[in-house]
Short mmCIF file of C-alpha atoms in Angstrom, two decimals:
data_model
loop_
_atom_site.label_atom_id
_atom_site.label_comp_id
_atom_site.label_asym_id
_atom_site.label_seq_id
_atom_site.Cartn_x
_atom_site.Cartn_y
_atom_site.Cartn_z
CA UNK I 1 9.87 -2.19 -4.83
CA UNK I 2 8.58 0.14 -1.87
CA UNK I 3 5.18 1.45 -0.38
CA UNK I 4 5.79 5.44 -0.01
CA UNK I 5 2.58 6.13 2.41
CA UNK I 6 -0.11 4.57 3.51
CA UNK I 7 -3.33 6.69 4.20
CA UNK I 8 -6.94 6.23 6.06
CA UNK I 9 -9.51 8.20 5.04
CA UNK I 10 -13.19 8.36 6.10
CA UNK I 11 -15.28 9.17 2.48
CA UNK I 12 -17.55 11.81 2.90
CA UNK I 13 -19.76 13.60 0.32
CA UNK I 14 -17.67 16.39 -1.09
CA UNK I 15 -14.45 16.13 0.63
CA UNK I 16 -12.78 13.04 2.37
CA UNK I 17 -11.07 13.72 5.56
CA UNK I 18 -7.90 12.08 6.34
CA UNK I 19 -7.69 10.10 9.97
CA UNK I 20 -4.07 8.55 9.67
CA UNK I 21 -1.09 8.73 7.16
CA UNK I 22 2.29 7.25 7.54
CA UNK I 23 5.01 7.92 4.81
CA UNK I 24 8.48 6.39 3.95
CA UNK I 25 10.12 9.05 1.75
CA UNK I 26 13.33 9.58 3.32
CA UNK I 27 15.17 8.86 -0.20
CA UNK I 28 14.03 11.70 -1.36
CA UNK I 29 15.97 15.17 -1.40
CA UNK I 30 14.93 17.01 2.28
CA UNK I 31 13.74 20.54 0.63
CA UNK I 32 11.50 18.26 -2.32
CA UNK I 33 9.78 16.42 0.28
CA UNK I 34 6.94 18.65 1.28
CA UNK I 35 6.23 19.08 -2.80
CA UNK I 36 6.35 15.29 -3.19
CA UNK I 37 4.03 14.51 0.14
CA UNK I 38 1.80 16.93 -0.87
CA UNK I 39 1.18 15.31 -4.50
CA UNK I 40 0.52 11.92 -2.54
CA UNK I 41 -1.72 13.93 -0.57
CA UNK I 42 -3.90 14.52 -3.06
CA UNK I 43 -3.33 11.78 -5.06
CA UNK I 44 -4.64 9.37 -1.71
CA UNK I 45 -7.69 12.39 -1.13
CA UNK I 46 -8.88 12.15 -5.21
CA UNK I 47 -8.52 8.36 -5.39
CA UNK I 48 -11.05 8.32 -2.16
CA UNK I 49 -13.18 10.72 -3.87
CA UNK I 50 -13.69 9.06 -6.85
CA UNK I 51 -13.74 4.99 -6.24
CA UNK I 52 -17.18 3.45 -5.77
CA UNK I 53 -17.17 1.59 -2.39
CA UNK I 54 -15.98 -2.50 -2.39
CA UNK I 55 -13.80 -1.82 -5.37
CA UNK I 56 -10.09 -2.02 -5.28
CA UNK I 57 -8.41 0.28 -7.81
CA UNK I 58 -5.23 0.86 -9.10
CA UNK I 59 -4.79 4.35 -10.74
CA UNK I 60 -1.27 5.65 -12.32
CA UNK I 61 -1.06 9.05 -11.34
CA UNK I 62 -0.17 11.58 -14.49
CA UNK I 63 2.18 13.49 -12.53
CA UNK I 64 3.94 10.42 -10.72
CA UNK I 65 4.47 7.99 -13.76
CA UNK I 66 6.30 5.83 -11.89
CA UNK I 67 3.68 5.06 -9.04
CA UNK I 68 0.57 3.08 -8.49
CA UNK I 69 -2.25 4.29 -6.27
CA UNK I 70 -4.03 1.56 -4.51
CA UNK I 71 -7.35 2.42 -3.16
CA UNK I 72 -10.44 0.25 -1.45
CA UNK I 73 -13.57 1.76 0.69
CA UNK I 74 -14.98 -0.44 2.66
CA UNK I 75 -19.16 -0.54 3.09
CA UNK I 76 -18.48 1.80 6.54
CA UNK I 77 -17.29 4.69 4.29
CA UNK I 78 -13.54 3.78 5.59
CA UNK I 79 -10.93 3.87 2.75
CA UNK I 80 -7.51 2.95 2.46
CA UNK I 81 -4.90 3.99 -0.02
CA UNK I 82 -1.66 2.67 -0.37
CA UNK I 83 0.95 4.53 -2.97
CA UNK I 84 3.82 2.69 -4.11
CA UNK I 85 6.43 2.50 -7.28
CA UNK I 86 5.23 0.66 -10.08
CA UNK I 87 7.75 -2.53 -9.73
CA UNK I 88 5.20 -3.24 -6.15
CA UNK I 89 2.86 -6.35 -6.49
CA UNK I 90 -1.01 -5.61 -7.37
CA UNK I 91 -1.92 -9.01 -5.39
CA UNK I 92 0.32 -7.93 -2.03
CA UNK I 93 -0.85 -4.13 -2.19
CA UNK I 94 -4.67 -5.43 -1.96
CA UNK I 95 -3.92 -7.72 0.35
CA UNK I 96 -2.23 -4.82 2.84
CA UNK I 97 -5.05 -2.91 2.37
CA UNK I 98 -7.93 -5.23 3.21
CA UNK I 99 -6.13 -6.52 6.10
CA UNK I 100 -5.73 -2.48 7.54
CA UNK I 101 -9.16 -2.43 6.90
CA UNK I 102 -9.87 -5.01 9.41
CA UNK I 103 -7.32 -4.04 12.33
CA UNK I 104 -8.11 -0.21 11.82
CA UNK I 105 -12.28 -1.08 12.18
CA UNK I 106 -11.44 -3.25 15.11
CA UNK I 107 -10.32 -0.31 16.70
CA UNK I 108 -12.50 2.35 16.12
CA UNK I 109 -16.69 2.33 15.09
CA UNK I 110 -17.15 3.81 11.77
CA UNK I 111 -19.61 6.36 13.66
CA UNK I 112 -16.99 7.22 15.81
CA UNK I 113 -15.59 9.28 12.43
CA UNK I 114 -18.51 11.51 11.96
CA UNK I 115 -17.08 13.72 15.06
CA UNK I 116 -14.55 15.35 12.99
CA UNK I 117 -15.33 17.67 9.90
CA UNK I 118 -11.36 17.89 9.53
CA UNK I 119 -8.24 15.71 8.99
CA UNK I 120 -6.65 13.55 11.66
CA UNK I 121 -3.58 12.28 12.86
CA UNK I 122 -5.43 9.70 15.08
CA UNK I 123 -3.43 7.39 17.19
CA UNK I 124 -3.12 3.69 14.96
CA UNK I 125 0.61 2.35 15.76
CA UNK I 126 0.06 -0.56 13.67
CA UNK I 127 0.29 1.50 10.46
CA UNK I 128 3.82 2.71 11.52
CA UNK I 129 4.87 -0.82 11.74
CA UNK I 130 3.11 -1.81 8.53
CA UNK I 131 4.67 0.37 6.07
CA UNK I 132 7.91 -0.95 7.08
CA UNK I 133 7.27 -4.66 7.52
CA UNK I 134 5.47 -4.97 3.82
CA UNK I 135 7.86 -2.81 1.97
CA UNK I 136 9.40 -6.59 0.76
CA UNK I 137 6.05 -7.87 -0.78
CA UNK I 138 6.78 -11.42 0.67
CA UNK I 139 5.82 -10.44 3.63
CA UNK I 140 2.19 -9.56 2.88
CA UNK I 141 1.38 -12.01 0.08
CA UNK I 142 2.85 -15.29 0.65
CA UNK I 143 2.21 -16.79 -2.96
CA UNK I 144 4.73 -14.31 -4.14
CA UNK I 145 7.34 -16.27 -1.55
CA UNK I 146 6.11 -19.63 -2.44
CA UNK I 147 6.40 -18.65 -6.60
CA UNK I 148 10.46 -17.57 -5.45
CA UNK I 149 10.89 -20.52 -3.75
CA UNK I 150 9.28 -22.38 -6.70
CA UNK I 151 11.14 -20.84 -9.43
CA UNK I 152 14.59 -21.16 -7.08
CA UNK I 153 13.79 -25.15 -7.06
CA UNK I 154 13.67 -25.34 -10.86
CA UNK I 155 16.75 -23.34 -11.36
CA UNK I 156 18.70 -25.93 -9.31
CA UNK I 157 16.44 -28.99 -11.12
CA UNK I 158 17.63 -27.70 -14.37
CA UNK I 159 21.42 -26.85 -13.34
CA UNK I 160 21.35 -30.54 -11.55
CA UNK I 161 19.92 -31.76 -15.24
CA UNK I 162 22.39 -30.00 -17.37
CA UNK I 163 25.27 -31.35 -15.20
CA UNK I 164 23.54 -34.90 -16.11
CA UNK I 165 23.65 -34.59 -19.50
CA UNK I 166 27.20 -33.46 -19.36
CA UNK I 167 28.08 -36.00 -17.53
CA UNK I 168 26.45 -38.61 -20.12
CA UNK I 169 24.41 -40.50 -17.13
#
């Protein structure tokens, strides 16, 4: 389970621009990088474009079979996409992206975005950090921790059974 990238985009009629993307592709063969970042590129740019703001959607790309695309847009026009392999949790990737929402529109004014007409690397450390805190889905949806500590409990309840019933007692 992994989050690849993580992109913030400002939906516009026509075109979205980007204002921050972070990626964690280093698994991936140096020279097929650029190919494979560009195909999230516009994977996170089309998913923008087409989702109706307040929705979250989850859209399997045809030429990545193996990945999810996350996407929400906010009522300011902000949007957040995160792309990740198919084995990531639905209920942790919504989570991540409702809580960027919120830091990223703490930090900057929704007007503040119609100054650029062009994509931007703008300065949000947080996402940096993000991408590699929540690439174990524990970490952003704790009902996924509590349902592993849950199902760890009634292992050992039904180990400590069996041994019971061995036993005779």
């Amino acid at each position: 389970m992994k989050i690849l990238s993580i992109h913030i985009l400002h939906k516009r009629p026509g075109k979205s621009i980007f204002l921050k993307s972070v990626y964690q592709i280093d698994f991936i063969n140096y020279f097929k990088r650029g190919y494979f970042q560009q195909g999230l590129v516009f994977s996170a740019r089309t998913t923008i474009d087409k989702i109706k703001k307040g929705q979250i959607n989850r859209i399997q790309p045809e030429d990545f079979p193996d990945l999810f695309v996350f996407g929400h847009v906010n009522d300011s026009n902000i949007g957040v996409v995160i792309i990740c392999d198919s084995q990531y949790p639905e209920s942790a990737a919504c989570r991540i992206i409702l809580e960027i929402e919120t830091k990223f529109t703490a930090v900057y004014s929704p007007e503040f975005f119609n100054n650029y007409s062009e994509d931007q690397d703008m300065k949000f450390p947080e996402l940096d950090v993000m991408i590699k805190k929540y690439q174990d889905p524990q970490e952003a949806d704790k009902l996924i921790k509590i349902e592993k500590d849950l199902d760890e409990i009634q292992t050992t309840l039904h180990k400590t059974m069996n041994d019971l019933m061995d036993r005779g007692e």
